XYZ file of C-alpha atoms in Angstrom:
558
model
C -12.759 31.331 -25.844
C -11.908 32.653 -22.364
C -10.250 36.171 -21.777
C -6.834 36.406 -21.220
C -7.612 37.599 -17.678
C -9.750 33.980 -16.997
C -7.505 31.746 -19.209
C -4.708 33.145 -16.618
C -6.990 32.319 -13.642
C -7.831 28.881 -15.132
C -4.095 28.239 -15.604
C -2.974 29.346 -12.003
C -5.323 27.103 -10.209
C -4.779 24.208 -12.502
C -1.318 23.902 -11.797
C -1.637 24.486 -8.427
C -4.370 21.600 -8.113
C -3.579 18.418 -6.308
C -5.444 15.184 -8.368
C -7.741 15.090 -6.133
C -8.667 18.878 -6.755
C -8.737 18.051 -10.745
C -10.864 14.996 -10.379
C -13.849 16.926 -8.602
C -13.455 19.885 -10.803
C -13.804 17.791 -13.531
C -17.102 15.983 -12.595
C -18.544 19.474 -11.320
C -17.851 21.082 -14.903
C -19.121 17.556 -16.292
C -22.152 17.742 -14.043
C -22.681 21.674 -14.428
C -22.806 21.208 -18.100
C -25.853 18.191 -17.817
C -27.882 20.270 -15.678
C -27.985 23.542 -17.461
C -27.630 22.097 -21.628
C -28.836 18.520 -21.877
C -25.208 17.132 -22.227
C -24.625 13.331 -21.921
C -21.939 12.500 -20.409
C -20.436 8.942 -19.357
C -17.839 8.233 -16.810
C -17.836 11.554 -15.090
C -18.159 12.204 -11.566
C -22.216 13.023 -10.709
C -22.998 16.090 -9.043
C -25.841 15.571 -6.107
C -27.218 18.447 -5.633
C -29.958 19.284 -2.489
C -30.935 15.636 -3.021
C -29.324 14.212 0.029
C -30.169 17.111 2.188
C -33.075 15.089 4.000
C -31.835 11.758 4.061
C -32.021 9.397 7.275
C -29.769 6.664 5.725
C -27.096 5.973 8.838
C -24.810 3.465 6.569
C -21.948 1.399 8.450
C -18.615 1.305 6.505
C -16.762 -1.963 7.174
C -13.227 -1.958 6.167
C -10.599 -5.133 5.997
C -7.141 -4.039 4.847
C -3.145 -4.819 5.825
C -1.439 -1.742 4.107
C -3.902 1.127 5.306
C -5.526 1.357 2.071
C -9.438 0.383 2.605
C -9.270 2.147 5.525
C -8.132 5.663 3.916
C -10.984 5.028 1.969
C -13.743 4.398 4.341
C -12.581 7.180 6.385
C -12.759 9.650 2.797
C -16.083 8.402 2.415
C -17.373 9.207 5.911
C -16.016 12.305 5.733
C -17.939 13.286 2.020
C -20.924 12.031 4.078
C -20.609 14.178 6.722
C -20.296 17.113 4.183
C -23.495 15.562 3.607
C -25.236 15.939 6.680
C -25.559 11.969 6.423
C -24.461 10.480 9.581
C -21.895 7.606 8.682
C -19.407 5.370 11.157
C -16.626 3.162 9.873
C -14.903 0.365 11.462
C -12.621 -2.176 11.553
C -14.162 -5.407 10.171
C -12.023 -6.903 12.921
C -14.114 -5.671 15.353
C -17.280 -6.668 13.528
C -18.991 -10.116 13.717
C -21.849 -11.876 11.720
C -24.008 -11.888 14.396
C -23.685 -7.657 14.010
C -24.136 -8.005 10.517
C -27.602 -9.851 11.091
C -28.902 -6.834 13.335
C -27.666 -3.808 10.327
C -30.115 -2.640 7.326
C -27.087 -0.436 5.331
C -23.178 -1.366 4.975
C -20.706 -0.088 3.071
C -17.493 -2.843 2.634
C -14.157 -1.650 1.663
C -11.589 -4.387 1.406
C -8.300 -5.216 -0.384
C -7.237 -8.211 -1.553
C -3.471 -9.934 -0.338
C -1.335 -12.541 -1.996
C -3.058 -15.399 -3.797
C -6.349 -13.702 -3.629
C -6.684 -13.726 -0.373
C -8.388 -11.599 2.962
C -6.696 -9.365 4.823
C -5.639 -11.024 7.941
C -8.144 -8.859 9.740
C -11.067 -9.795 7.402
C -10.503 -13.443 6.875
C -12.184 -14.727 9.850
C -14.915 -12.846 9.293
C -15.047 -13.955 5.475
C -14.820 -17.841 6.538
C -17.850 -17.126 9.033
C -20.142 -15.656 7.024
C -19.806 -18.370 4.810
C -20.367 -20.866 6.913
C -23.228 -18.930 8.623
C -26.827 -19.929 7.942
C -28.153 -16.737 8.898
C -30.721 -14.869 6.450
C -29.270 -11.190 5.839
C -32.923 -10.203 3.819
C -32.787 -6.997 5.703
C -29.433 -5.728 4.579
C -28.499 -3.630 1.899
C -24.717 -3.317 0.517
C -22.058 -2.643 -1.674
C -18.626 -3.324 -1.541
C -15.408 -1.473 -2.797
C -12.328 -4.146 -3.516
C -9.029 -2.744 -3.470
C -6.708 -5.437 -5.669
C -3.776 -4.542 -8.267
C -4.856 -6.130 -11.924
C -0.983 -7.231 -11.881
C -1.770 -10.190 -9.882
C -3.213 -13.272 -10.881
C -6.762 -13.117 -8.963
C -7.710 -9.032 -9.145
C -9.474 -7.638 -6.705
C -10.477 -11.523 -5.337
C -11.671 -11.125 -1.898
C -14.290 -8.312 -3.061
C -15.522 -10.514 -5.751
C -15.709 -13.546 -2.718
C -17.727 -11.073 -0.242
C -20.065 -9.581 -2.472
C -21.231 -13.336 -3.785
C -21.398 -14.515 -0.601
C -23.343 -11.129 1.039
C -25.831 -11.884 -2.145
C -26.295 -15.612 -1.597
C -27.613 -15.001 1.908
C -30.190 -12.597 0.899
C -28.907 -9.157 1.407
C -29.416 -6.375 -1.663
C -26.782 -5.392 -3.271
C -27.207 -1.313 -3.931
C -24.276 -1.026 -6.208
C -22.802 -3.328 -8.412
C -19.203 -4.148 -7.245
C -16.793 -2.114 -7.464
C -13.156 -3.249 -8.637
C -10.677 -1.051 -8.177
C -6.627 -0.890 -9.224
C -3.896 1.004 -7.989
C -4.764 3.873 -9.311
C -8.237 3.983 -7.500
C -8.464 7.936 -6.150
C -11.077 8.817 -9.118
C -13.120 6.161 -8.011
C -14.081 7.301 -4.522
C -15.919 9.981 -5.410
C -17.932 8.006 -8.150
C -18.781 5.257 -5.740
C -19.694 7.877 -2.993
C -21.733 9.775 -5.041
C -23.406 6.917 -6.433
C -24.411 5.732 -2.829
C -26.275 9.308 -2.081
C -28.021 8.600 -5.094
C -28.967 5.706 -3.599
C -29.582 7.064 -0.603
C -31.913 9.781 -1.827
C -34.073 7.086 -3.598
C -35.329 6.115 0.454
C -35.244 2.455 0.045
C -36.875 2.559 -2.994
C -33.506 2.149 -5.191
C -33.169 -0.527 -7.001
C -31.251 -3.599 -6.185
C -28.944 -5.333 -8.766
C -29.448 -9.756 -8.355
C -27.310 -11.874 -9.643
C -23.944 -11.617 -10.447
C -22.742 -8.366 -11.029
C -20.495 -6.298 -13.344
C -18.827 -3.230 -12.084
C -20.678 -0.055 -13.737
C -17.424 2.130 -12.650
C -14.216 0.616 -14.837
C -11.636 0.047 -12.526
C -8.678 2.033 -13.649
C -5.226 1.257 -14.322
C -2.309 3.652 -15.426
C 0.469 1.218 -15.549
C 2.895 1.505 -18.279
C 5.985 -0.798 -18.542
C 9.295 0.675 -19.099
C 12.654 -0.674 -19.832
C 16.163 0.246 -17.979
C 19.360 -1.229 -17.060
C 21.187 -1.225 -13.296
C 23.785 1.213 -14.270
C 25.404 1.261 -10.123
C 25.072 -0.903 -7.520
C 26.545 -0.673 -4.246
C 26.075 -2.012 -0.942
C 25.640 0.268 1.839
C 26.864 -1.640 4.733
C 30.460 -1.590 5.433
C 32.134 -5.162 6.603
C 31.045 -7.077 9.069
C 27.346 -6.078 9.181
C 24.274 -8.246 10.050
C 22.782 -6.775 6.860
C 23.406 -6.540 3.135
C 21.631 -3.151 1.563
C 21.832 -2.287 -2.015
C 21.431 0.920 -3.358
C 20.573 0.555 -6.995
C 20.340 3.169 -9.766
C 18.737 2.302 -12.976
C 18.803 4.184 -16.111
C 15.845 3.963 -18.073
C 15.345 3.321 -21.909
C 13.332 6.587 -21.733
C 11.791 9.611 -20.349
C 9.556 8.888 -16.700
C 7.450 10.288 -14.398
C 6.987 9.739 -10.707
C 6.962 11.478 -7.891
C 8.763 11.349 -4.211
C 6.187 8.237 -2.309
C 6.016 6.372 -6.019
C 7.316 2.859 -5.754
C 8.878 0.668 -8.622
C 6.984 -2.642 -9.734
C 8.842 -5.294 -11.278
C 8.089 -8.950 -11.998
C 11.215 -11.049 -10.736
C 12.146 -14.581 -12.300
C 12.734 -17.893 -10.239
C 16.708 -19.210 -10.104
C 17.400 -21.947 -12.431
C 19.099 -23.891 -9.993
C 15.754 -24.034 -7.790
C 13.308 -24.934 -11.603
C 16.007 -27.861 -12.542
C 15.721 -29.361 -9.556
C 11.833 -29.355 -9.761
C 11.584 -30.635 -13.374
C 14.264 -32.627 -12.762
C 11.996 -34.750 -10.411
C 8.856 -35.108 -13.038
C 11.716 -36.353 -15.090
C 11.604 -33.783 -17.463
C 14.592 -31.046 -18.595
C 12.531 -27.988 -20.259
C 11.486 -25.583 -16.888
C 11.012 -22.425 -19.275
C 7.079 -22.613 -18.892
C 7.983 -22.659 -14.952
C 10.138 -19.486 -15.310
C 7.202 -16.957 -14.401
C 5.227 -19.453 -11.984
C 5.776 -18.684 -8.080
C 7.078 -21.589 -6.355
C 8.175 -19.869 -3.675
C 6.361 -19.202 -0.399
C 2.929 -21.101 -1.126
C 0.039 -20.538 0.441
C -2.213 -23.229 2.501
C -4.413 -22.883 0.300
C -2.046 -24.133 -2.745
C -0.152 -26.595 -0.744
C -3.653 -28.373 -0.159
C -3.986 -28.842 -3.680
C -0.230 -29.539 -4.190
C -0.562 -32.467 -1.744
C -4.154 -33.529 -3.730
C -1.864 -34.099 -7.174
C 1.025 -35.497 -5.601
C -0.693 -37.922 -3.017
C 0.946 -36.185 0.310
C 0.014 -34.912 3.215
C 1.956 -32.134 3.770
C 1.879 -30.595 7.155
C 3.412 -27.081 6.158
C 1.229 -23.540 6.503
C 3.545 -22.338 3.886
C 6.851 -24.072 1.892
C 8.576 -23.606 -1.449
C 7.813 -25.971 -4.014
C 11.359 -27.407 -4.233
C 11.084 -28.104 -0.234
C 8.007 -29.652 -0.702
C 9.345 -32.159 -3.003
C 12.713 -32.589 -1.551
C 10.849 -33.259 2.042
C 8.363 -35.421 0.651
C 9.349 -37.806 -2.628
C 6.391 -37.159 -4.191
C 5.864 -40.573 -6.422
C 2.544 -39.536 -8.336
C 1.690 -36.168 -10.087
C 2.757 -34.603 -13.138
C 4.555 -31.613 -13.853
C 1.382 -30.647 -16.075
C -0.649 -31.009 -12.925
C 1.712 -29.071 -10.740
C 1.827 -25.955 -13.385
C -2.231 -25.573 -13.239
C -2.099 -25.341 -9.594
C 0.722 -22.226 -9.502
C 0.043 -18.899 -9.894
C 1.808 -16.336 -11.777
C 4.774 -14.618 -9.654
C 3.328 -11.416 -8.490
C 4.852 -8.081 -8.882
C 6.869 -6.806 -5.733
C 7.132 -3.030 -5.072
C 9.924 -1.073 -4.187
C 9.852 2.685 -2.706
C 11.629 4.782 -4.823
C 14.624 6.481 -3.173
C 15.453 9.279 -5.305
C 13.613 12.352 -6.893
C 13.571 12.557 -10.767
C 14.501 16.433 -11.126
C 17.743 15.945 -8.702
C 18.657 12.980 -10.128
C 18.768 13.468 -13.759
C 15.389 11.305 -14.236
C 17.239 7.955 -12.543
C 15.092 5.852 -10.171
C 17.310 4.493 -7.154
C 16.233 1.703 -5.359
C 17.197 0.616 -1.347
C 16.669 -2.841 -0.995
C 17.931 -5.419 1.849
C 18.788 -8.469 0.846
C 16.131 -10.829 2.959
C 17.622 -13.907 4.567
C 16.084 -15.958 7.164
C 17.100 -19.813 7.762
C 13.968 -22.361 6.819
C 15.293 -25.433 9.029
C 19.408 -25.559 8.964
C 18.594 -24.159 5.409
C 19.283 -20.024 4.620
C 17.164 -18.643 2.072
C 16.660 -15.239 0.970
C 14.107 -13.146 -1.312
C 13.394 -14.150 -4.446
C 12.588 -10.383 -5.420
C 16.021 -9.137 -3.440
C 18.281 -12.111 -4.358
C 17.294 -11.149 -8.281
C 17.657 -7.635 -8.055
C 21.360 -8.252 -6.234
C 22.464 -10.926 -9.326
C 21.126 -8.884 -12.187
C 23.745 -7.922 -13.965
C 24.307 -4.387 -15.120
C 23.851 -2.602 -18.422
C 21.457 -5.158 -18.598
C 17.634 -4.858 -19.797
C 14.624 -5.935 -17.953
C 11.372 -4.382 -17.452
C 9.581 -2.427 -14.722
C 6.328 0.085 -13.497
C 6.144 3.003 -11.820
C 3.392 2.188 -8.742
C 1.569 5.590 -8.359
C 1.128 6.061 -4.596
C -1.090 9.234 -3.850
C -1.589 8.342 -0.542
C 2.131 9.307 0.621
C 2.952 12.566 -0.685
C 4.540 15.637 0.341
C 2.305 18.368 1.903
C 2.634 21.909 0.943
C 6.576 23.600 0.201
C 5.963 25.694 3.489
C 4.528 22.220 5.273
C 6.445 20.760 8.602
C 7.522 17.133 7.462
C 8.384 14.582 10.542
C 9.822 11.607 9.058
C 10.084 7.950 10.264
C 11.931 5.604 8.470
C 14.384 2.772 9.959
C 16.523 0.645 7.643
C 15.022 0.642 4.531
C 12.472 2.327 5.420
C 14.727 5.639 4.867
C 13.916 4.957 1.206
C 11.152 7.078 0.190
C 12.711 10.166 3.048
C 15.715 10.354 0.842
C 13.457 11.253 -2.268
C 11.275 13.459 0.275
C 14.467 15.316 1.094
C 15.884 15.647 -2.514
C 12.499 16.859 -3.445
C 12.519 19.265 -1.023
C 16.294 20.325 -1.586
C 16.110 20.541 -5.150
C 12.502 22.731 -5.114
C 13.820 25.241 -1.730
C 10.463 24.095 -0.108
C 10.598 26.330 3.087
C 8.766 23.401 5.667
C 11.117 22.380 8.433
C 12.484 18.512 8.112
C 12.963 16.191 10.721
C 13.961 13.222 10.149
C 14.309 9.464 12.545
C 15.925 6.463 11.153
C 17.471 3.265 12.760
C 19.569 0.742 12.264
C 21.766 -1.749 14.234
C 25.309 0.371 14.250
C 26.387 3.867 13.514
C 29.377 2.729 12.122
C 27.522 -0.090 9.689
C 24.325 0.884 9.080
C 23.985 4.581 8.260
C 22.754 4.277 5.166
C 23.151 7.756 3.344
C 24.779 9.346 6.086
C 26.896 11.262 3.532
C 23.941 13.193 2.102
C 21.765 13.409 5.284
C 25.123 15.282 6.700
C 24.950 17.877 3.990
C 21.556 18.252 4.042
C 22.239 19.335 8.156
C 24.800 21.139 6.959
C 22.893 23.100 4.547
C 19.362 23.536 6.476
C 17.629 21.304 4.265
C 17.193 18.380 6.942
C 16.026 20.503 10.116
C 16.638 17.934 13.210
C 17.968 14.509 12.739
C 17.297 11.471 15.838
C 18.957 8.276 14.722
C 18.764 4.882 17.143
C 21.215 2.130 16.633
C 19.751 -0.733 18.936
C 23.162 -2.767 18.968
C 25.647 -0.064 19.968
C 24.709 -0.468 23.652
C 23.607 -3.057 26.035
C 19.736 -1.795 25.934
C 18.523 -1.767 22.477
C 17.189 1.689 21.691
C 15.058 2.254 18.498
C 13.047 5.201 17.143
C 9.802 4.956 19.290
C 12.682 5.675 21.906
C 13.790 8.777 20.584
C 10.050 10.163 20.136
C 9.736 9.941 23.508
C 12.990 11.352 24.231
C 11.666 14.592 22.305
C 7.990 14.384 23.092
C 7.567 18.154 23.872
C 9.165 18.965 20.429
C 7.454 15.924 18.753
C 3.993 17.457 20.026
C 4.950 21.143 19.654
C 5.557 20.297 15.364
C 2.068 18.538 15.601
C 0.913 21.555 17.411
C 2.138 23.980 14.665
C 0.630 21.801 11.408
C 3.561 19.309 10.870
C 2.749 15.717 8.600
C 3.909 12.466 10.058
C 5.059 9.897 7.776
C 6.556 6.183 8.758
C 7.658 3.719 6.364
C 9.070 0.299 7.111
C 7.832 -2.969 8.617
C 4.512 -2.749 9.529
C 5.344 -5.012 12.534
C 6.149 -4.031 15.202
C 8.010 -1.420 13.764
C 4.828 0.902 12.627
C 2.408 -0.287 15.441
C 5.072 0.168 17.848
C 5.693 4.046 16.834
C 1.935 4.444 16.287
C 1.375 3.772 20.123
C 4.112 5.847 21.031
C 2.811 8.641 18.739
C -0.514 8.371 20.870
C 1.357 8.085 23.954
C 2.806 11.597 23.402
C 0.313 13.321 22.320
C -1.746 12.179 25.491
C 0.930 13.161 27.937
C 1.514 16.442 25.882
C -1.498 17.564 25.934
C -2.424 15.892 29.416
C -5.597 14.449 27.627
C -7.060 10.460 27.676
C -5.603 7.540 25.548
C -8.529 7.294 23.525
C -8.981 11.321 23.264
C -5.168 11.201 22.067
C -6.072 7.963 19.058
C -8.689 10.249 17.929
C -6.650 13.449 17.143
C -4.043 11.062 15.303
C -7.204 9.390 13.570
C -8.346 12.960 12.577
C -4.645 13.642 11.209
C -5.051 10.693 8.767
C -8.188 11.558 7.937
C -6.688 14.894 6.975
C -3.504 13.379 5.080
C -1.368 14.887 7.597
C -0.631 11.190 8.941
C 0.372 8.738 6.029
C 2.032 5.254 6.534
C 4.077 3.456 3.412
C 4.456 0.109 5.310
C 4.959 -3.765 4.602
């Protein structure tokens, strides 16, 4: 038993301990335990100790990602190394060819898997060279990391695709792979540690052949819930380019998430769309097609779609009822069709509200996504079903855990950038920070098309002015005048301020589309802090890459 003096102690710094925090504490205790009594322990963080303090190892950390992910990951690892006094580089696999890959003895691959278990755009040429490659990689040692969510059909995919391919021309696989889920934070330090184990065995560790099982579990701390829509509004006032619901659900029981969380949910296909499909096979029952994604399908499927139904069809990507409608398919079963779709995957959703000043309702903002295919207008699957559900009315959903956009410390500067929906997870930032008297300063930049339209929340973002909570508000609506203006805009228009919050500690977050919208206020980000602080381009990309490397730069973007 502890005294009441250390229980205290122990209690304090638990509670004030982010994850991360717990995570290492726990595999220090774990590993502080097996060095001084002989305790076994399994699944625990391992504790290097002195081991790596003489080791030449210089590995190369290759990441492939769309959302930010693998790279948040790579950059975590080379900065553990570097704690390490072993001398690591990431970068971009983008920027990395096979021909590279031929010349390296020791890389590290991080990479997430997209869609239908596919690359990252940035990682699928390199993928499809390698494998086409006859070059001998005998020299090379690896391991790879895959970044997937075991909600969709092929988990973790394009890791499991690299690390056969890696091993079938010759290189060593160090590590077995590794696949991890959403919830992957408590694997990084596993892996990493695992490596400098590796590392400290100077060469002489050995390889794993053959196909391998991961000896780290990926994890996965999904839980289903049930709710209903209990309000539903749209946010946009009449005549609009835009349709924006804000939906509040009221779940079946007690939840937990936090301001950056998103909501999962699995939507179905319309009826309308299935009887026309089955309708063609010359069948009626489409209740086995209910929870199979017809919609948007990959090259990849519409090559095998066109195999079964004797077509050539021309399409990168189509809907299955286009397909058919465009086509007249005469061979090809409805049996044959089924095998070749995948499950619908689960869509995320950043959650809008925050559960202690909302009375433990998740809120929702969600455009309704149209865009014309042809003289045809279609819209989301995901946004058109969340708009038609009816209320009081049961279905299920997750709570995605995002760590890697959270709120910084109460007394933390927060500058916020988040146009049309992308205000979503800043209105949960905001109640958080309302609700809790957090004492950081708040600034906040969201666009639209028109003030008088498009402000969504402008309501509440008015009180919270009012009351101190939101420190400085810049808003750009790119239709009210002739020149479209949008939020990179106002950055500049504020640069010394911008820079003088950076200056003084503040954390930048964006969310929103990732293009242009996020590479566009990314440049302008750099573009500041260069003129600012009257330093190079490249001088100014590596203080922001340092920020994100700190957490003090976090992106939520699609």
């Amino acid at each position: 038993m502890l005294s009441e003096t250390k229980h205290n102690l122990l209690e304090q710094l638990v509670q004030n301990a982010t994850n991360e925090e717990l995570i290492y504490a726990k595999g220090y205790l774990a590993g502080y335990l097996a060095g001084n009594f002989g305790i076994k322990t399994a699944g625990v963080i391992p504790v290097v100790q002195n081991a790596i303090s003489s080791v030449a190892v210089k590995p190369l950390i290759v990441y492939g990602t769309e959302t930010g992910n693998s790279k948040k990951v790579a950059s975590q690892i080379q900065a553990a190394f570097k704690k390490n006094k072993i001398q690591a580089k990431n970068i971009d696999v983008a920027q990395f060819d096979v021909a590279k890959l031929q010349k390296e003895t020791l890389v590290l691959f991080v990479v997430s898997t997209q869609g239908e278990g596919e690359f990252p755009q940035n990682a699928a040429g390199f993928y499809e060279s390698l494998k086409a490659s006859s070059a001998s990689l005998d020299k090379l040692s690896y391991a790879v990391f895959g970044l997937g969510d075991s909600s969709y059909p092929l988990f973790c995919n394009a890791g499991v695709l690299l690390d056969e391919v890696l091993a079938e021309k010759g290189a060593k696989r160090l590590l077995p792979l590794v696949k991890a889920d959403v919830d992957y934070a408590g694997l990084i330090p596993i892996w990493e540690a695992d490596l400098q184990k590796s590392f400290a065995a100077s060469g002489q560790t050995e390889t794993v052949s053959g196909t391998a099982k991961s000896t780290t579990s990926s994890t996965s701390h999904k839980q289903n819930f049930t709710g209903q829509i209990s309000h539903k509004i749209v946010l946009n006032d009449r005549g609009s380019n835009k349709e924006t619901y804000h939906i509040e659900i009221t779940p079946n029981e007690e939840i937990v998430y936090e301001p950056g969380d998103a909501l999962g949910l699995i939507p179905q296909n319309k009826e309308s769309e299935l009887e026309t499909i089955v309708a063609h096979f010359g069948v009626s029952d489409f209740s086995e097609l209910k929870n199979k994604n017809i919609r948007g399908l990959s090259k990849k499927s519409l090559e095998a779609l066109g195999k079964v139904l004797d077509v050539e069809i021309k399409e990168e990507k189509a809907d299955l009822v286009d397909v058919i409608a465009k086509y007249q398919p005469k061979k090809g079963t409805l049996d044959e069709v089924k095998e070749i779709l995948h499950s619908i995957a689960p869509r995320l959703y950043s959650i809008s509200s925050a559960s202690e000043a909302h009375d433990g309702q998740v809120h929702l903002t969600v455009n309704l996504n149209a865009f014309k295919v042809g003289d045809k207008v279609k819209t989301g699957l995901t946004s058109q079903f969340l708009a038609d559900f009816p209320l009081d009315t049961d279905y299920d959903f997750y709570i995605h855990k995002n760590n890697n956009f959270r709120l910084p410390a109460e007394d933390t500067d927060v500058i916020m950038i988040g146009p049309g929906t992308g205000i979503a997870p800043f209105r949960s930032f905001l109640a958080q920070r309302d609700v809790t008297g957090a004492e950081g300063r708040n600034w906040l930049f969201f666009g639209e098309q028109h003030f008088a339209l498009d402000f969504y929340y402008q309501t509440e973002i008015q009180e919270w002015l009012g009351t101190g909570v939101l420190t400085k508000l810049s808003t750009a609506f790119s239709r009210d005048q002739e020149r479209k203006i949008y939020v990179q805009d106002r950055i500049k228009e504020n640069a010394a301020e911008f820079n003088s919050w950076l200056e003084s500690g503040a954390s930048i977050y964006i969310c929103g589309q990732k293009d242009p919208m996020s590479k566009d206020v990314e440049n302008t980000i750099i573009e500041v802090i260069a003129q600012q602080r009257n330093i190079s381009t490249e001088k100014a990309k590596e203080v922001l890459a340092e920020l994100e490397e700190q957490g003090k730069y976090q992106k939520d973007v699609y």
